[in-house]
PDB file of C-alpha atoms and ligand atoms in Angstrom:
ATOM      1  CA  UNK D   9      61.229 165.526 190.137  1.00  0.00           C
ATOM      2  CA  UNK D  10      60.163 162.080 191.282  1.00  0.00           C
ATOM      3  CA  UNK D  11      63.484 160.663 190.007  1.00  0.00           C
ATOM      4  CA  UNK D  12      65.575 162.988 192.175  1.00  0.00           C
ATOM      5  CA  UNK D  13      63.244 162.235 195.095  1.00  0.00           C
ATOM      6  CA  UNK D  14      63.863 158.493 194.563  1.00  0.00           C
ATOM      7  CA  UNK D  15      67.590 159.079 194.398  1.00  0.00           C
ATOM      8  CA  UNK D  16      67.691 161.020 197.638  1.00  0.00           C
ATOM      9  CA  UNK D  17      65.479 158.477 199.405  1.00  0.00           C
ATOM     10  CA  UNK D  18      67.808 155.673 198.240  1.00  0.00           C
ATOM     11  CA  UNK D  19      70.792 157.646 199.543  1.00  0.00           C
ATOM     12  CA  UNK D  20      69.001 158.302 202.821  1.00  0.00           C
ATOM     13  CA  UNK D  21      68.196 154.622 203.145  1.00  0.00           C
ATOM     14  CA  UNK D  22      71.827 153.674 202.515  1.00  0.00           C
ATOM     15  CA  UNK D  23      72.986 156.105 205.204  1.00  0.00           C
ATOM     16  CA  UNK D  24      70.399 154.785 207.639  1.00  0.00           C
ATOM     17  CA  UNK D  25      71.461 151.196 206.918  1.00  0.00           C
ATOM     18  CA  UNK D  26      75.144 152.063 207.430  1.00  0.00           C
ATOM     19  CA  UNK D  27      74.410 153.674 210.830  1.00  0.00           C
ATOM     20  CA  UNK D  28      72.182 150.787 211.970  1.00  0.00           C
ATOM     21  CA  UNK D  29      74.741 148.246 210.799  1.00  0.00           C
ATOM     22  CA  UNK D  30      77.385 149.806 213.003  1.00  0.00           C
ATOM     23  CA  UNK D  31      75.051 150.120 215.960  1.00  0.00           C
ATOM     24  CA  UNK D  32      74.045 146.448 215.705  1.00  0.00           C
ATOM     25  CA  UNK D  33      77.552 145.125 214.882  1.00  0.00           C
ATOM     26  CA  UNK D  34      76.048 143.554 211.804  1.00  0.00           C
ATOM     27  CA  UNK D  35      77.378 142.130 208.578  1.00  0.00           C
ATOM     28  CA  UNK D  36      75.279 142.097 205.405  1.00  0.00           C
ATOM     29  CA  UNK D  37      75.794 139.152 203.109  1.00  0.00           C
ATOM     30  CA  UNK D  38      74.042 138.656 199.785  1.00  0.00           C
ATOM     31  CA  UNK D  39      73.675 135.878 197.254  1.00  0.00           C
ATOM     32  CA  UNK D  40      74.785 136.399 193.646  1.00  0.00           C
ATOM     33  CA  UNK D  41      71.109 136.461 192.515  1.00  0.00           C
ATOM     34  CA  UNK D  42      70.083 139.426 194.674  1.00  0.00           C
ATOM     35  CA  UNK D  43      68.965 142.711 193.032  1.00  0.00           C
ATOM     36  CA  UNK D  44      71.876 145.018 192.045  1.00  0.00           C
ATOM     37  CA  UNK D  45      71.264 147.578 194.820  1.00  0.00           C
ATOM     38  CA  UNK D  46      71.373 144.837 197.463  1.00  0.00           C
ATOM     39  CA  UNK D  47      74.591 143.338 196.043  1.00  0.00           C
ATOM     40  CA  UNK D  48      76.172 146.820 196.009  1.00  0.00           C
ATOM     41  CA  UNK D  49      75.204 147.406 199.623  1.00  0.00           C
ATOM     42  CA  UNK D  50      76.418 144.048 200.944  1.00  0.00           C
ATOM     43  CA  UNK D  51      79.752 143.455 202.686  1.00  0.00           C
ATOM     44  CA  UNK D  52      80.060 140.118 200.881  1.00  0.00           C
ATOM     45  CA  UNK D  53      78.361 138.693 197.793  1.00  0.00           C
ATOM     46  CA  UNK D  54      78.832 135.055 196.830  1.00  0.00           C
ATOM     47  CA  UNK D  55      77.519 131.594 196.045  1.00  0.00           C
ATOM     48  CA  UNK D  56      75.956 129.260 198.603  1.00  0.00           C
ATOM     49  CA  UNK D  57      79.257 127.664 199.601  1.00  0.00           C
ATOM     50  CA  UNK D  58      81.115 130.959 200.024  1.00  0.00           C
ATOM     51  CA  UNK D  59      78.260 132.420 202.060  1.00  0.00           C
ATOM     52  CA  UNK D  60      78.123 129.323 204.306  1.00  0.00           C
ATOM     53  CA  UNK D  61      81.849 129.651 204.984  1.00  0.00           C
ATOM     54  CA  UNK D  62      81.462 133.369 205.736  1.00  0.00           C
ATOM     55  CA  UNK D  63      78.551 132.753 208.078  1.00  0.00           C
ATOM     56  CA  UNK D  64      80.656 130.189 209.957  1.00  0.00           C
ATOM     57  CA  UNK D  65      83.565 132.526 210.593  1.00  0.00           C
ATOM     58  CA  UNK D  66      82.189 136.063 210.891  1.00  0.00           C
ATOM     59  CA  UNK D  67      82.667 137.813 214.236  1.00  0.00           C
ATOM     60  CA  UNK D  68      79.684 140.132 213.679  1.00  0.00           C
ATOM     61  CA  UNK D  69      76.852 139.839 216.222  1.00  0.00           C
ATOM     62  CA  UNK D  70      74.125 140.045 213.616  1.00  0.00           C
ATOM     63  CA  UNK D  71      74.044 138.498 210.132  1.00  0.00           C
ATOM     64  CA  UNK D  72      71.611 140.135 207.715  1.00  0.00           C
ATOM     65  CA  UNK D  73      71.162 137.445 205.094  1.00  0.00           C
ATOM     66  CA  UNK D  74      69.985 138.792 201.747  1.00  0.00           C
ATOM     67  CA  UNK D  75      68.999 135.584 200.043  1.00  0.00           C
ATOM     68  CA  UNK D  76      66.322 132.978 200.703  1.00  0.00           C
ATOM     69  CA  UNK D  77      65.307 131.122 203.846  1.00  0.00           C
ATOM     70  CA  UNK D  78      67.454 127.992 203.488  1.00  0.00           C
ATOM     71  CA  UNK D  79      70.551 130.187 203.164  1.00  0.00           C
ATOM     72  CA  UNK D  80      69.703 132.133 206.329  1.00  0.00           C
ATOM     73  CA  UNK D  81      68.976 128.833 208.081  1.00  0.00           C
ATOM     74  CA  UNK D  82      72.402 127.528 207.105  1.00  0.00           C
ATOM     75  CA  UNK D  83      73.916 130.632 208.734  1.00  0.00           C
ATOM     76  CA  UNK D  84      71.805 129.996 211.873  1.00  0.00           C
ATOM     77  CA  UNK D  85      72.944 126.347 211.909  1.00  0.00           C
ATOM     78  CA  UNK D  86      76.608 127.381 211.801  1.00  0.00           C
ATOM     79  CA  UNK D  87      76.437 130.471 214.046  1.00  0.00           C
ATOM     80  CA  UNK D  88      74.003 129.804 216.901  1.00  0.00           C
ATOM     81  CA  UNK D  89      75.523 132.626 218.962  1.00  0.00           C
ATOM     82  CA  UNK D  90      74.643 135.209 216.280  1.00  0.00           C
ATOM     83  CA  UNK D  91      71.282 136.699 215.368  1.00  0.00           C
ATOM     84  CA  UNK D  92      70.457 135.820 211.770  1.00  0.00           C
ATOM     85  CA  UNK D  93      67.959 138.077 210.009  1.00  0.00           C
ATOM     86  CA  UNK D  94      66.163 137.426 206.722  1.00  0.00           C
ATOM     87  CA  UNK D  95      64.803 140.815 205.587  1.00  0.00           C
ATOM     88  CA  UNK D  96      61.868 139.311 203.619  1.00  0.00           C
ATOM     89  CA  UNK D  97      59.945 136.735 205.629  1.00  0.00           C
ATOM     90  CA  UNK D  98      58.347 135.123 202.569  1.00  0.00           C
ATOM     91  CA  UNK D  99      61.602 134.529 200.650  1.00  0.00           C
ATOM     92  CA  UNK D 100      61.560 130.736 200.399  1.00  0.00           C
ATOM     93  CA  UNK D 101      62.789 128.224 197.811  1.00  0.00           C
ATOM     94  CA  UNK D 102      60.500 126.031 195.717  1.00  0.00           C
ATOM     95  CA  UNK D 103      63.279 123.486 195.261  1.00  0.00           C
ATOM     96  CA  UNK D 104      63.880 123.247 199.029  1.00  0.00           C
ATOM     97  CA  UNK D 105      60.134 122.620 199.486  1.00  0.00           C
ATOM     98  CA  UNK D 106      60.367 119.500 197.274  1.00  0.00           C
ATOM     99  CA  UNK D 107      61.787 117.394 200.118  1.00  0.00           C
ATOM    100  CA  UNK D 108      60.440 116.748 203.603  1.00  0.00           C
ATOM    101  CA  UNK D 109      62.155 115.086 206.550  1.00  0.00           C
ATOM    102  CA  UNK D 110      59.400 112.438 206.598  1.00  0.00           C
ATOM    103  CA  UNK D 111      60.027 111.432 202.983  1.00  0.00           C
ATOM    104  CA  UNK D 112      63.789 111.300 203.599  1.00  0.00           C
ATOM    105  CA  UNK D 113      63.164 108.924 206.526  1.00  0.00           C
ATOM    106  CA  UNK D 114      61.001 106.744 204.255  1.00  0.00           C
ATOM    107  CA  UNK D 115      63.797 106.630 201.664  1.00  0.00           C
ATOM    108  CA  UNK D 116      66.331 105.663 204.349  1.00  0.00           C
ATOM    109  CA  UNK D 117      64.058 102.786 205.354  1.00  0.00           C
ATOM    110  CA  UNK D 118      63.683 101.725 201.728  1.00  0.00           C
ATOM    111  CA  UNK D 119      67.452 101.786 201.131  1.00  0.00           C
ATOM    112  CA  UNK D 120      69.036 100.796 204.458  1.00  0.00           C
ATOM    113  CA  UNK D 121      72.725 101.658 204.653  1.00  0.00           C
ATOM    114  CA  UNK D 122      72.473 104.318 201.898  1.00  0.00           C
ATOM    115  CA  UNK D 123      74.086 107.699 202.574  1.00  0.00           C
ATOM    116  CA  UNK D 124      71.961 110.801 202.172  1.00  0.00           C
ATOM    117  CA  UNK D 125      73.717 113.619 200.288  1.00  0.00           C
ATOM    118  CA  UNK D 126      71.576 116.732 200.436  1.00  0.00           C
ATOM    119  CA  UNK D 127      71.862 119.902 198.402  1.00  0.00           C
ATOM    120  CA  UNK D 128      71.890 122.948 200.712  1.00  0.00           C
ATOM    121  CA  UNK D 129      68.709 124.087 198.953  1.00  0.00           C
ATOM    122  CA  UNK D 130      66.745 122.162 201.587  1.00  0.00           C
ATOM    123  CA  UNK D 131      65.103 122.790 204.954  1.00  0.00           C
ATOM    124  CA  UNK D 132      66.963 122.416 208.237  1.00  0.00           C
ATOM    125  CA  UNK D 133      64.764 119.400 209.072  1.00  0.00           C
ATOM    126  CA  UNK D 134      65.869 117.681 205.852  1.00  0.00           C
ATOM    127  CA  UNK D 135      69.523 118.536 206.554  1.00  0.00           C
ATOM    128  CA  UNK D 136      69.121 117.001 210.015  1.00  0.00           C
ATOM    129  CA  UNK D 137      68.160 113.683 208.339  1.00  0.00           C
ATOM    130  CA  UNK D 138      71.176 113.841 206.009  1.00  0.00           C
ATOM    131  CA  UNK D 139      74.731 112.551 206.237  1.00  0.00           C
ATOM    132  CA  UNK D 140      76.417 115.275 204.240  1.00  0.00           C
ATOM    133  CA  UNK D 141      75.325 118.451 202.493  1.00  0.00           C
ATOM    134  CA  UNK D 142      76.682 119.890 199.266  1.00  0.00           C
ATOM    135  CA  UNK D 143      76.311 122.996 197.144  1.00  0.00           C
ATOM    136  CA  UNK D 144      76.583 123.224 193.390  1.00  0.00           C
ATOM    137  CA  UNK D 145      80.228 124.273 193.876  1.00  0.00           C
ATOM    138  CA  UNK D 146      81.331 121.161 195.752  1.00  0.00           C
ATOM    139  CA  UNK D 147      78.711 118.506 194.847  1.00  0.00           C
ATOM    140  CA  UNK D 148      81.109 116.555 192.605  1.00  0.00           C
ATOM    141  CA  UNK D 149      83.830 116.482 195.300  1.00  0.00           C
ATOM    142  CA  UNK D 150      81.342 115.554 198.025  1.00  0.00           C
ATOM    143  CA  UNK D 151      80.015 112.604 196.017  1.00  0.00           C
ATOM    144  CA  UNK D 152      83.566 111.523 195.126  1.00  0.00           C
ATOM    145  CA  UNK D 153      84.406 111.533 198.857  1.00  0.00           C
ATOM    146  CA  UNK D 154      81.709 108.933 199.645  1.00  0.00           C
ATOM    147  CA  UNK D 155      82.883 105.329 200.089  1.00  0.00           C
ATOM    148  CA  UNK D 156      82.250 103.694 196.653  1.00  0.00           C
ATOM    149  CA  UNK D 157      80.646 100.677 198.304  1.00  0.00           C
ATOM    150  CA  UNK D 158      77.844 102.858 199.685  1.00  0.00           C
ATOM    151  CA  UNK D 159      74.608 103.688 197.895  1.00  0.00           C
ATOM    152  CA  UNK D 160      73.796 107.402 197.733  1.00  0.00           C
ATOM    153  CA  UNK D 161      70.382 109.040 198.000  1.00  0.00           C
ATOM    154  CA  UNK D 162      70.781 112.483 196.418  1.00  0.00           C
ATOM    155  CA  UNK D 163      68.114 115.074 197.322  1.00  0.00           C
ATOM    156  CA  UNK D 164      66.257 117.230 196.431  1.00  0.00           C
ATOM    157  CA  UNK D 165      67.490 118.423 193.004  1.00  0.00           C
ATOM    158  CA  UNK D 166      67.178 115.773 190.289  1.00  0.00           C
ATOM    159  CA  UNK D 167      69.034 117.855 187.688  1.00  0.00           C
ATOM    160  CA  UNK D 168      72.072 118.556 189.866  1.00  0.00           C
ATOM    161  CA  UNK D 169      72.097 114.899 190.956  1.00  0.00           C
ATOM    162  CA  UNK D 170      71.953 113.736 187.340  1.00  0.00           C
ATOM    163  CA  UNK D 171      74.838 116.047 186.406  1.00  0.00           C
ATOM    164  CA  UNK D 172      76.980 114.898 189.357  1.00  0.00           C
ATOM    165  CA  UNK D 173      76.200 111.270 188.604  1.00  0.00           C
ATOM    166  CA  UNK D 174      77.413 111.771 185.027  1.00  0.00           C
ATOM    167  CA  UNK D 175      80.625 113.598 185.994  1.00  0.00           C
ATOM    168  CA  UNK D 176      81.539 111.148 188.752  1.00  0.00           C
ATOM    169  CA  UNK D 177      80.288 108.083 186.864  1.00  0.00           C
ATOM    170  CA  UNK D 178      78.437 107.058 189.987  1.00  0.00           C
ATOM    171  CA  UNK D 179      74.873 105.760 190.090  1.00  0.00           C
ATOM    172  CA  UNK D 180      72.735 107.453 192.707  1.00  0.00           C
ATOM    173  CA  UNK D 181      69.127 107.284 193.867  1.00  0.00           C
ATOM    174  CA  UNK D 182      67.879 110.659 192.670  1.00  0.00           C
ATOM    175  CA  UNK D 183      65.095 112.710 194.223  1.00  0.00           C
ATOM    176  CA  UNK D 184      62.520 114.182 191.863  1.00  0.00           C
ATOM    177  CA  UNK D 185      62.703 117.880 192.839  1.00  0.00           C
ATOM    178  CA  UNK D 186      63.813 120.791 190.701  1.00  0.00           C
ATOM    179  CA  UNK D 187      64.236 124.557 190.630  1.00  0.00           C
ATOM    180  CA  UNK D 188      61.420 125.854 188.394  1.00  0.00           C
ATOM    181  CA  UNK D 189      63.516 128.829 187.297  1.00  0.00           C
ATOM    182  CA  UNK D 190      66.406 126.728 185.968  1.00  0.00           C
ATOM    183  CA  UNK D 191      64.096 123.983 184.681  1.00  0.00           C
ATOM    184  CA  UNK D 192      62.399 126.623 182.487  1.00  0.00           C
ATOM    185  CA  UNK D 193      65.487 126.748 180.266  1.00  0.00           C
ATOM    186  CA  UNK D 194      64.496 124.304 177.509  1.00  0.00           C
ATOM    187  CA  UNK D 195      66.671 122.960 174.700  1.00  0.00           C
ATOM    188  CA  UNK D 196      64.717 125.134 172.245  1.00  0.00           C
ATOM    189  CA  UNK D 197      65.438 128.119 174.512  1.00  0.00           C
ATOM    190  CA  UNK D 198      69.134 127.228 174.382  1.00  0.00           C
ATOM    191  CA  UNK D 199      69.038 126.918 170.597  1.00  0.00           C
ATOM    192  CA  UNK D 200      67.230 130.261 170.227  1.00  0.00           C
ATOM    193  CA  UNK D 201      69.846 132.005 172.361  1.00  0.00           C
ATOM    194  CA  UNK D 202      72.630 130.368 170.336  1.00  0.00           C
ATOM    195  CA  UNK D 203      71.057 131.628 167.101  1.00  0.00           C
ATOM    196  CA  UNK D 204      70.815 135.140 168.533  1.00  0.00           C
ATOM    197  CA  UNK D 205      74.390 135.241 169.844  1.00  0.00           C
ATOM    198  CA  UNK D 206      76.297 132.629 167.794  1.00  0.00           C
ATOM    199  CA  UNK D 207      79.775 133.632 168.996  1.00  0.00           C
ATOM    200  CA  UNK D 208      78.957 133.551 172.691  1.00  0.00           C
ATOM    201  CA  UNK D 209      80.196 131.011 175.254  1.00  0.00           C
ATOM    202  CA  UNK D 210      77.172 129.363 176.903  1.00  0.00           C
ATOM    203  CA  UNK D 211      77.575 129.029 180.677  1.00  0.00           C
ATOM    204  CA  UNK D 212      74.979 127.084 182.669  1.00  0.00           C
ATOM    205  CA  UNK D 213      74.138 126.237 186.258  1.00  0.00           C
ATOM    206  CA  UNK D 214      73.896 122.495 187.022  1.00  0.00           C
ATOM    207  CA  UNK D 215      70.296 122.995 188.195  1.00  0.00           C
ATOM    208  CA  UNK D 216      69.349 123.209 184.488  1.00  0.00           C
ATOM    209  CA  UNK D 217      67.796 120.109 182.910  1.00  0.00           C
ATOM    210  CA  UNK D 218      70.155 117.369 181.623  1.00  0.00           C
ATOM    211  CA  UNK D 219      69.172 117.959 177.960  1.00  0.00           C
ATOM    212  CA  UNK D 220      69.941 121.691 178.271  1.00  0.00           C
ATOM    213  CA  UNK D 221      73.236 120.992 180.089  1.00  0.00           C
ATOM    214  CA  UNK D 222      74.325 118.778 177.195  1.00  0.00           C
ATOM    215  CA  UNK D 223      74.375 121.939 175.068  1.00  0.00           C
ATOM    216  CA  UNK D 224      76.465 124.057 177.481  1.00  0.00           C
ATOM    217  CA  UNK D 225      80.075 125.114 176.937  1.00  0.00           C
ATOM    218  CA  UNK D 226      80.709 125.516 180.658  1.00  0.00           C
ATOM    219  CA  UNK D 227      78.794 124.248 183.724  1.00  0.00           C
ATOM    220  CA  UNK D 228      79.357 125.611 187.213  1.00  0.00           C
ATOM    221  CA  UNK D 229      78.019 127.263 190.353  1.00  0.00           C
ATOM    222  CA  UNK D 230      77.306 130.991 190.259  1.00  0.00           C
ATOM    223  CA  UNK D 231      80.772 131.898 191.564  1.00  0.00           C
ATOM    224  CA  UNK D 232      82.442 129.319 189.315  1.00  0.00           C
ATOM    225  CA  UNK D 233      80.840 131.104 186.339  1.00  0.00           C
ATOM    226  CA  UNK D 234      82.165 134.427 187.644  1.00  0.00           C
ATOM    227  CA  UNK D 235      85.697 132.999 187.910  1.00  0.00           C
ATOM    228  CA  UNK D 236      85.475 131.363 184.470  1.00  0.00           C
ATOM    229  CA  UNK D 237      84.252 134.581 182.799  1.00  0.00           C
ATOM    230  CA  UNK D 238      87.114 136.511 184.406  1.00  0.00           C
ATOM    231  CA  UNK D 239      89.646 134.151 182.858  1.00  0.00           C
ATOM    232  CA  UNK D 240      88.410 134.793 179.291  1.00  0.00           C
ATOM    233  CA  UNK D 241      89.914 137.620 177.205  1.00  0.00           C
ATOM    234  CA  UNK D 242      88.273 141.025 176.735  1.00  0.00           C
ATOM    235  CA  UNK D 243      85.771 141.068 173.890  1.00  0.00           C
ATOM    236  CA  UNK D 244      84.378 137.614 174.824  1.00  0.00           C
ATOM    237  CA  UNK D 245      80.615 137.279 174.703  1.00  0.00           C
ATOM    238  CA  UNK D 246      78.664 134.999 177.072  1.00  0.00           C
ATOM    239  CA  UNK D 247      75.168 133.584 177.346  1.00  0.00           C
ATOM    240  CA  UNK D 248      74.305 133.036 180.995  1.00  0.00           C
ATOM    241  CA  UNK D 249      72.073 130.071 181.834  1.00  0.00           C
ATOM    242  CA  UNK D 250      71.145 130.866 185.402  1.00  0.00           C
ATOM    243  CA  UNK D 251      69.101 133.391 187.377  1.00  0.00           C
ATOM    244  CA  UNK D 252      69.536 136.819 185.771  1.00  0.00           C
ATOM    245  CA  UNK D 253      70.781 138.477 188.976  1.00  0.00           C
ATOM    246  CA  UNK D 254      74.221 137.036 188.234  1.00  0.00           C
ATOM    247  CA  UNK D 255      74.667 139.486 185.360  1.00  0.00           C
ATOM    248  CA  UNK D 256      75.208 142.395 187.749  1.00  0.00           C
ATOM    249  CA  UNK D 257      78.464 141.021 189.167  1.00  0.00           C
ATOM    250  CA  UNK D 258      79.585 139.609 185.825  1.00  0.00           C
ATOM    251  CA  UNK D 259      79.181 142.995 184.124  1.00  0.00           C
ATOM    252  CA  UNK D 260      80.664 144.935 187.025  1.00  0.00           C
ATOM    253  CA  UNK D 261      83.799 142.797 187.134  1.00  0.00           C
ATOM    254  CA  UNK D 262      84.226 142.436 183.351  1.00  0.00           C
ATOM    255  CA  UNK D 263      83.633 145.800 181.649  1.00  0.00           C
ATOM    256  CA  UNK D 264      85.323 144.565 178.442  1.00  0.00           C
ATOM    257  CA  UNK D 265      83.021 141.548 178.001  1.00  0.00           C
ATOM    258  CA  UNK D 266      79.384 141.137 176.985  1.00  0.00           C
ATOM    259  CA  UNK D 267      76.784 139.077 178.852  1.00  0.00           C
ATOM    260  CA  UNK D 268      73.295 138.007 177.784  1.00  0.00           C
ATOM    261  CA  UNK D 269      70.812 136.195 179.996  1.00  0.00           C
ATOM    262  CA  UNK D 270      69.771 133.017 178.164  1.00  0.00           C
ATOM    263  CA  UNK D 271      66.021 133.500 178.624  1.00  0.00           C
ATOM    264  CA  UNK D 272      63.591 136.041 180.066  1.00  0.00           C
ATOM    265  CA  UNK D 273      62.218 133.221 182.238  1.00  0.00           C
ATOM    266  CA  UNK D 274      65.390 133.093 184.321  1.00  0.00           C
ATOM    267  CA  UNK D 275      64.034 135.160 187.195  1.00  0.00           C
ATOM    268  CA  UNK D 276      63.574 133.714 190.692  1.00  0.00           C
ATOM    269  CA  UNK D 277      60.777 135.742 192.329  1.00  0.00           C
ATOM    270  CA  UNK D 278      61.971 134.699 195.810  1.00  0.00           C
ATOM    271  CA  UNK D 279      65.409 136.162 195.191  1.00  0.00           C
ATOM    272  CA  UNK D 280      63.882 139.511 194.194  1.00  0.00           C
ATOM    273  CA  UNK D 281      61.850 140.059 197.368  1.00  0.00           C
ATOM    274  CA  UNK D 282      64.358 142.079 199.377  1.00  0.00           C
ATOM    275  CA  UNK D 283      64.450 145.873 198.954  1.00  0.00           C
ATOM    276  CA  UNK D 284      66.697 148.480 200.575  1.00  0.00           C
ATOM    277  CA  UNK D 285      63.743 149.400 202.808  1.00  0.00           C
ATOM    278  CA  UNK D 286      63.491 145.765 203.962  1.00  0.00           C
ATOM    279  CA  UNK D 287      67.187 145.740 204.892  1.00  0.00           C
ATOM    280  CA  UNK D 288      66.747 148.982 206.859  1.00  0.00           C
ATOM    281  CA  UNK D 289      63.637 147.607 208.616  1.00  0.00           C
ATOM    282  CA  UNK D 290      65.343 144.323 209.372  1.00  0.00           C
ATOM    283  CA  UNK D 291      68.183 146.112 211.193  1.00  0.00           C
ATOM    284  CA  UNK D 292      65.877 148.636 212.848  1.00  0.00           C
ATOM    285  CA  UNK D 293      63.280 146.136 214.103  1.00  0.00           C
ATOM    286  CA  UNK D 294      65.612 143.102 214.249  1.00  0.00           C
ATOM    287  CA  UNK D 295      63.339 141.148 211.908  1.00  0.00           C
ATOM    288  CA  UNK D 296      62.861 138.436 210.739  1.00  0.00           C
ATOM    289  CA  UNK D 297      64.911 136.312 213.095  1.00  0.00           C
ATOM    290  CA  UNK D 298      65.748 132.865 211.708  1.00  0.00           C
ATOM    291  CA  UNK D 299      66.144 130.415 214.536  1.00  0.00           C
ATOM    292  CA  UNK D 300      66.479 126.683 214.527  1.00  0.00           C
ATOM    293  CA  UNK D 301      65.487 124.305 217.383  1.00  0.00           C
ATOM    294  CA  UNK D 302      68.686 123.134 219.071  1.00  0.00           C
ATOM    295  CA  UNK D 303      68.160 119.364 218.674  1.00  0.00           C
ATOM    296  CA  UNK D 304      67.594 119.759 214.922  1.00  0.00           C
ATOM    297  CA  UNK D 305      70.386 122.309 214.593  1.00  0.00           C
ATOM    298  CA  UNK D 306      72.981 119.967 216.072  1.00  0.00           C
ATOM    299  CA  UNK D 307      72.077 117.176 213.635  1.00  0.00           C
ATOM    300  CA  UNK D 308      71.919 119.549 210.656  1.00  0.00           C
ATOM    301  CA  UNK D 309      75.235 121.120 211.649  1.00  0.00           C
ATOM    302  CA  UNK D 310      77.037 117.788 211.373  1.00  0.00           C
ATOM    303  CA  UNK D 311      75.834 117.434 207.744  1.00  0.00           C
ATOM    304  CA  UNK D 312      76.727 121.041 206.848  1.00  0.00           C
ATOM    305  CA  UNK D 313      80.123 120.921 208.549  1.00  0.00           C
ATOM    306  CA  UNK D 314      80.968 117.669 206.807  1.00  0.00           C
ATOM    307  CA  UNK D 315      80.918 119.528 203.479  1.00  0.00           C
ATOM    308  CA  UNK D 316      82.969 122.466 204.796  1.00  0.00           C
ATOM    309  CA  UNK D 317      85.917 120.304 205.913  1.00  0.00           C
TER     310      UNK D 317
HETATM  311  P1  13P J 409      75.013 128.666 193.874  1.00  0.00           P
HETATM  312  O1  13P J 409      75.454 127.902 195.059  1.00  0.00           O
HETATM  313  O2  13P J 409      75.634 128.231 192.598  1.00  0.00           O
HETATM  314  O3  13P J 409      75.162 130.137 194.093  1.00  0.00           O
HETATM  315  O4  13P J 409      73.459 128.362 193.628  1.00  0.00           O
HETATM  316  C1  13P J 409      72.499 128.682 194.550  1.00  0.00           C
HETATM  317  C2  13P J 409      71.140 128.440 194.076  1.00  0.00           C
HETATM  318  O5  13P J 409      70.214 128.494 194.836  1.00  0.00           O
HETATM  319  C3  13P J 409      70.931 128.116 192.672  1.00  0.00           C
HETATM  320  O6  13P J 409      69.591 128.187 192.346  1.00  0.00           O
END
């Protein structure tokens, strides 16, 4: 009885959202880590880079961003003429909170002439102090594009910076921040998963710790993992070393392949905050609007656009 009630209320919510979306001329975009029902509802699902590009070119009047605050802020930076809504006000990012604009300014004073390359998992104020942003999908290319004679301050993710430094063979001044979800994947966790599924290909996100990454078969952004898995033959088994939300798309797009999340710890609570009811309320009440002060936005935009070129 309660199950059929839940089903009909979910269907009612979906209908309500569809009607409100049309009325508001809205587009719903969702990150690959969002809960399955949010991914299924969204017009576009992708990684940080894909979603930034979408936010820059959409002609919708309203962008409902199902992700976390820094992602919605990036959309607001790129589309100041649109209303950007984050359906769960509290959906932040612990990694983004590891850097402040004040500390970036101190680092710039300490290393005059150094270029600041900032992971998009950062606040708009930090982006405004940066020369160029990057995501996990383009970090290697962004660092390669920097004049070799320049020093680079890479913030705020130490693990991604370490990985990029290794791939590009370039020394960088690394920030000390990390994503607690990815950092929870230890080498013993990797070994345990390998023992459990010995034939599986181990894919990992570059936010994992360097020692864990050493043990990976493939390293890439969330969408890079999706593309890689698609290229493998049916029957292939995978262990996924990133936030568990990615399994929804992987399984949906690869019915002939098997996916295991590497550890039960790979859950980002911030990414699980948005419900269908929140999406409905966000469109109904036009909440929670993400806006960025114009002077900061203009500076942050230059750093974000530099990576989109
Ligand atoms: P992607 O850009 O790979 O989707 O990663 C986003 C993120 O926040 C990882 O924790």
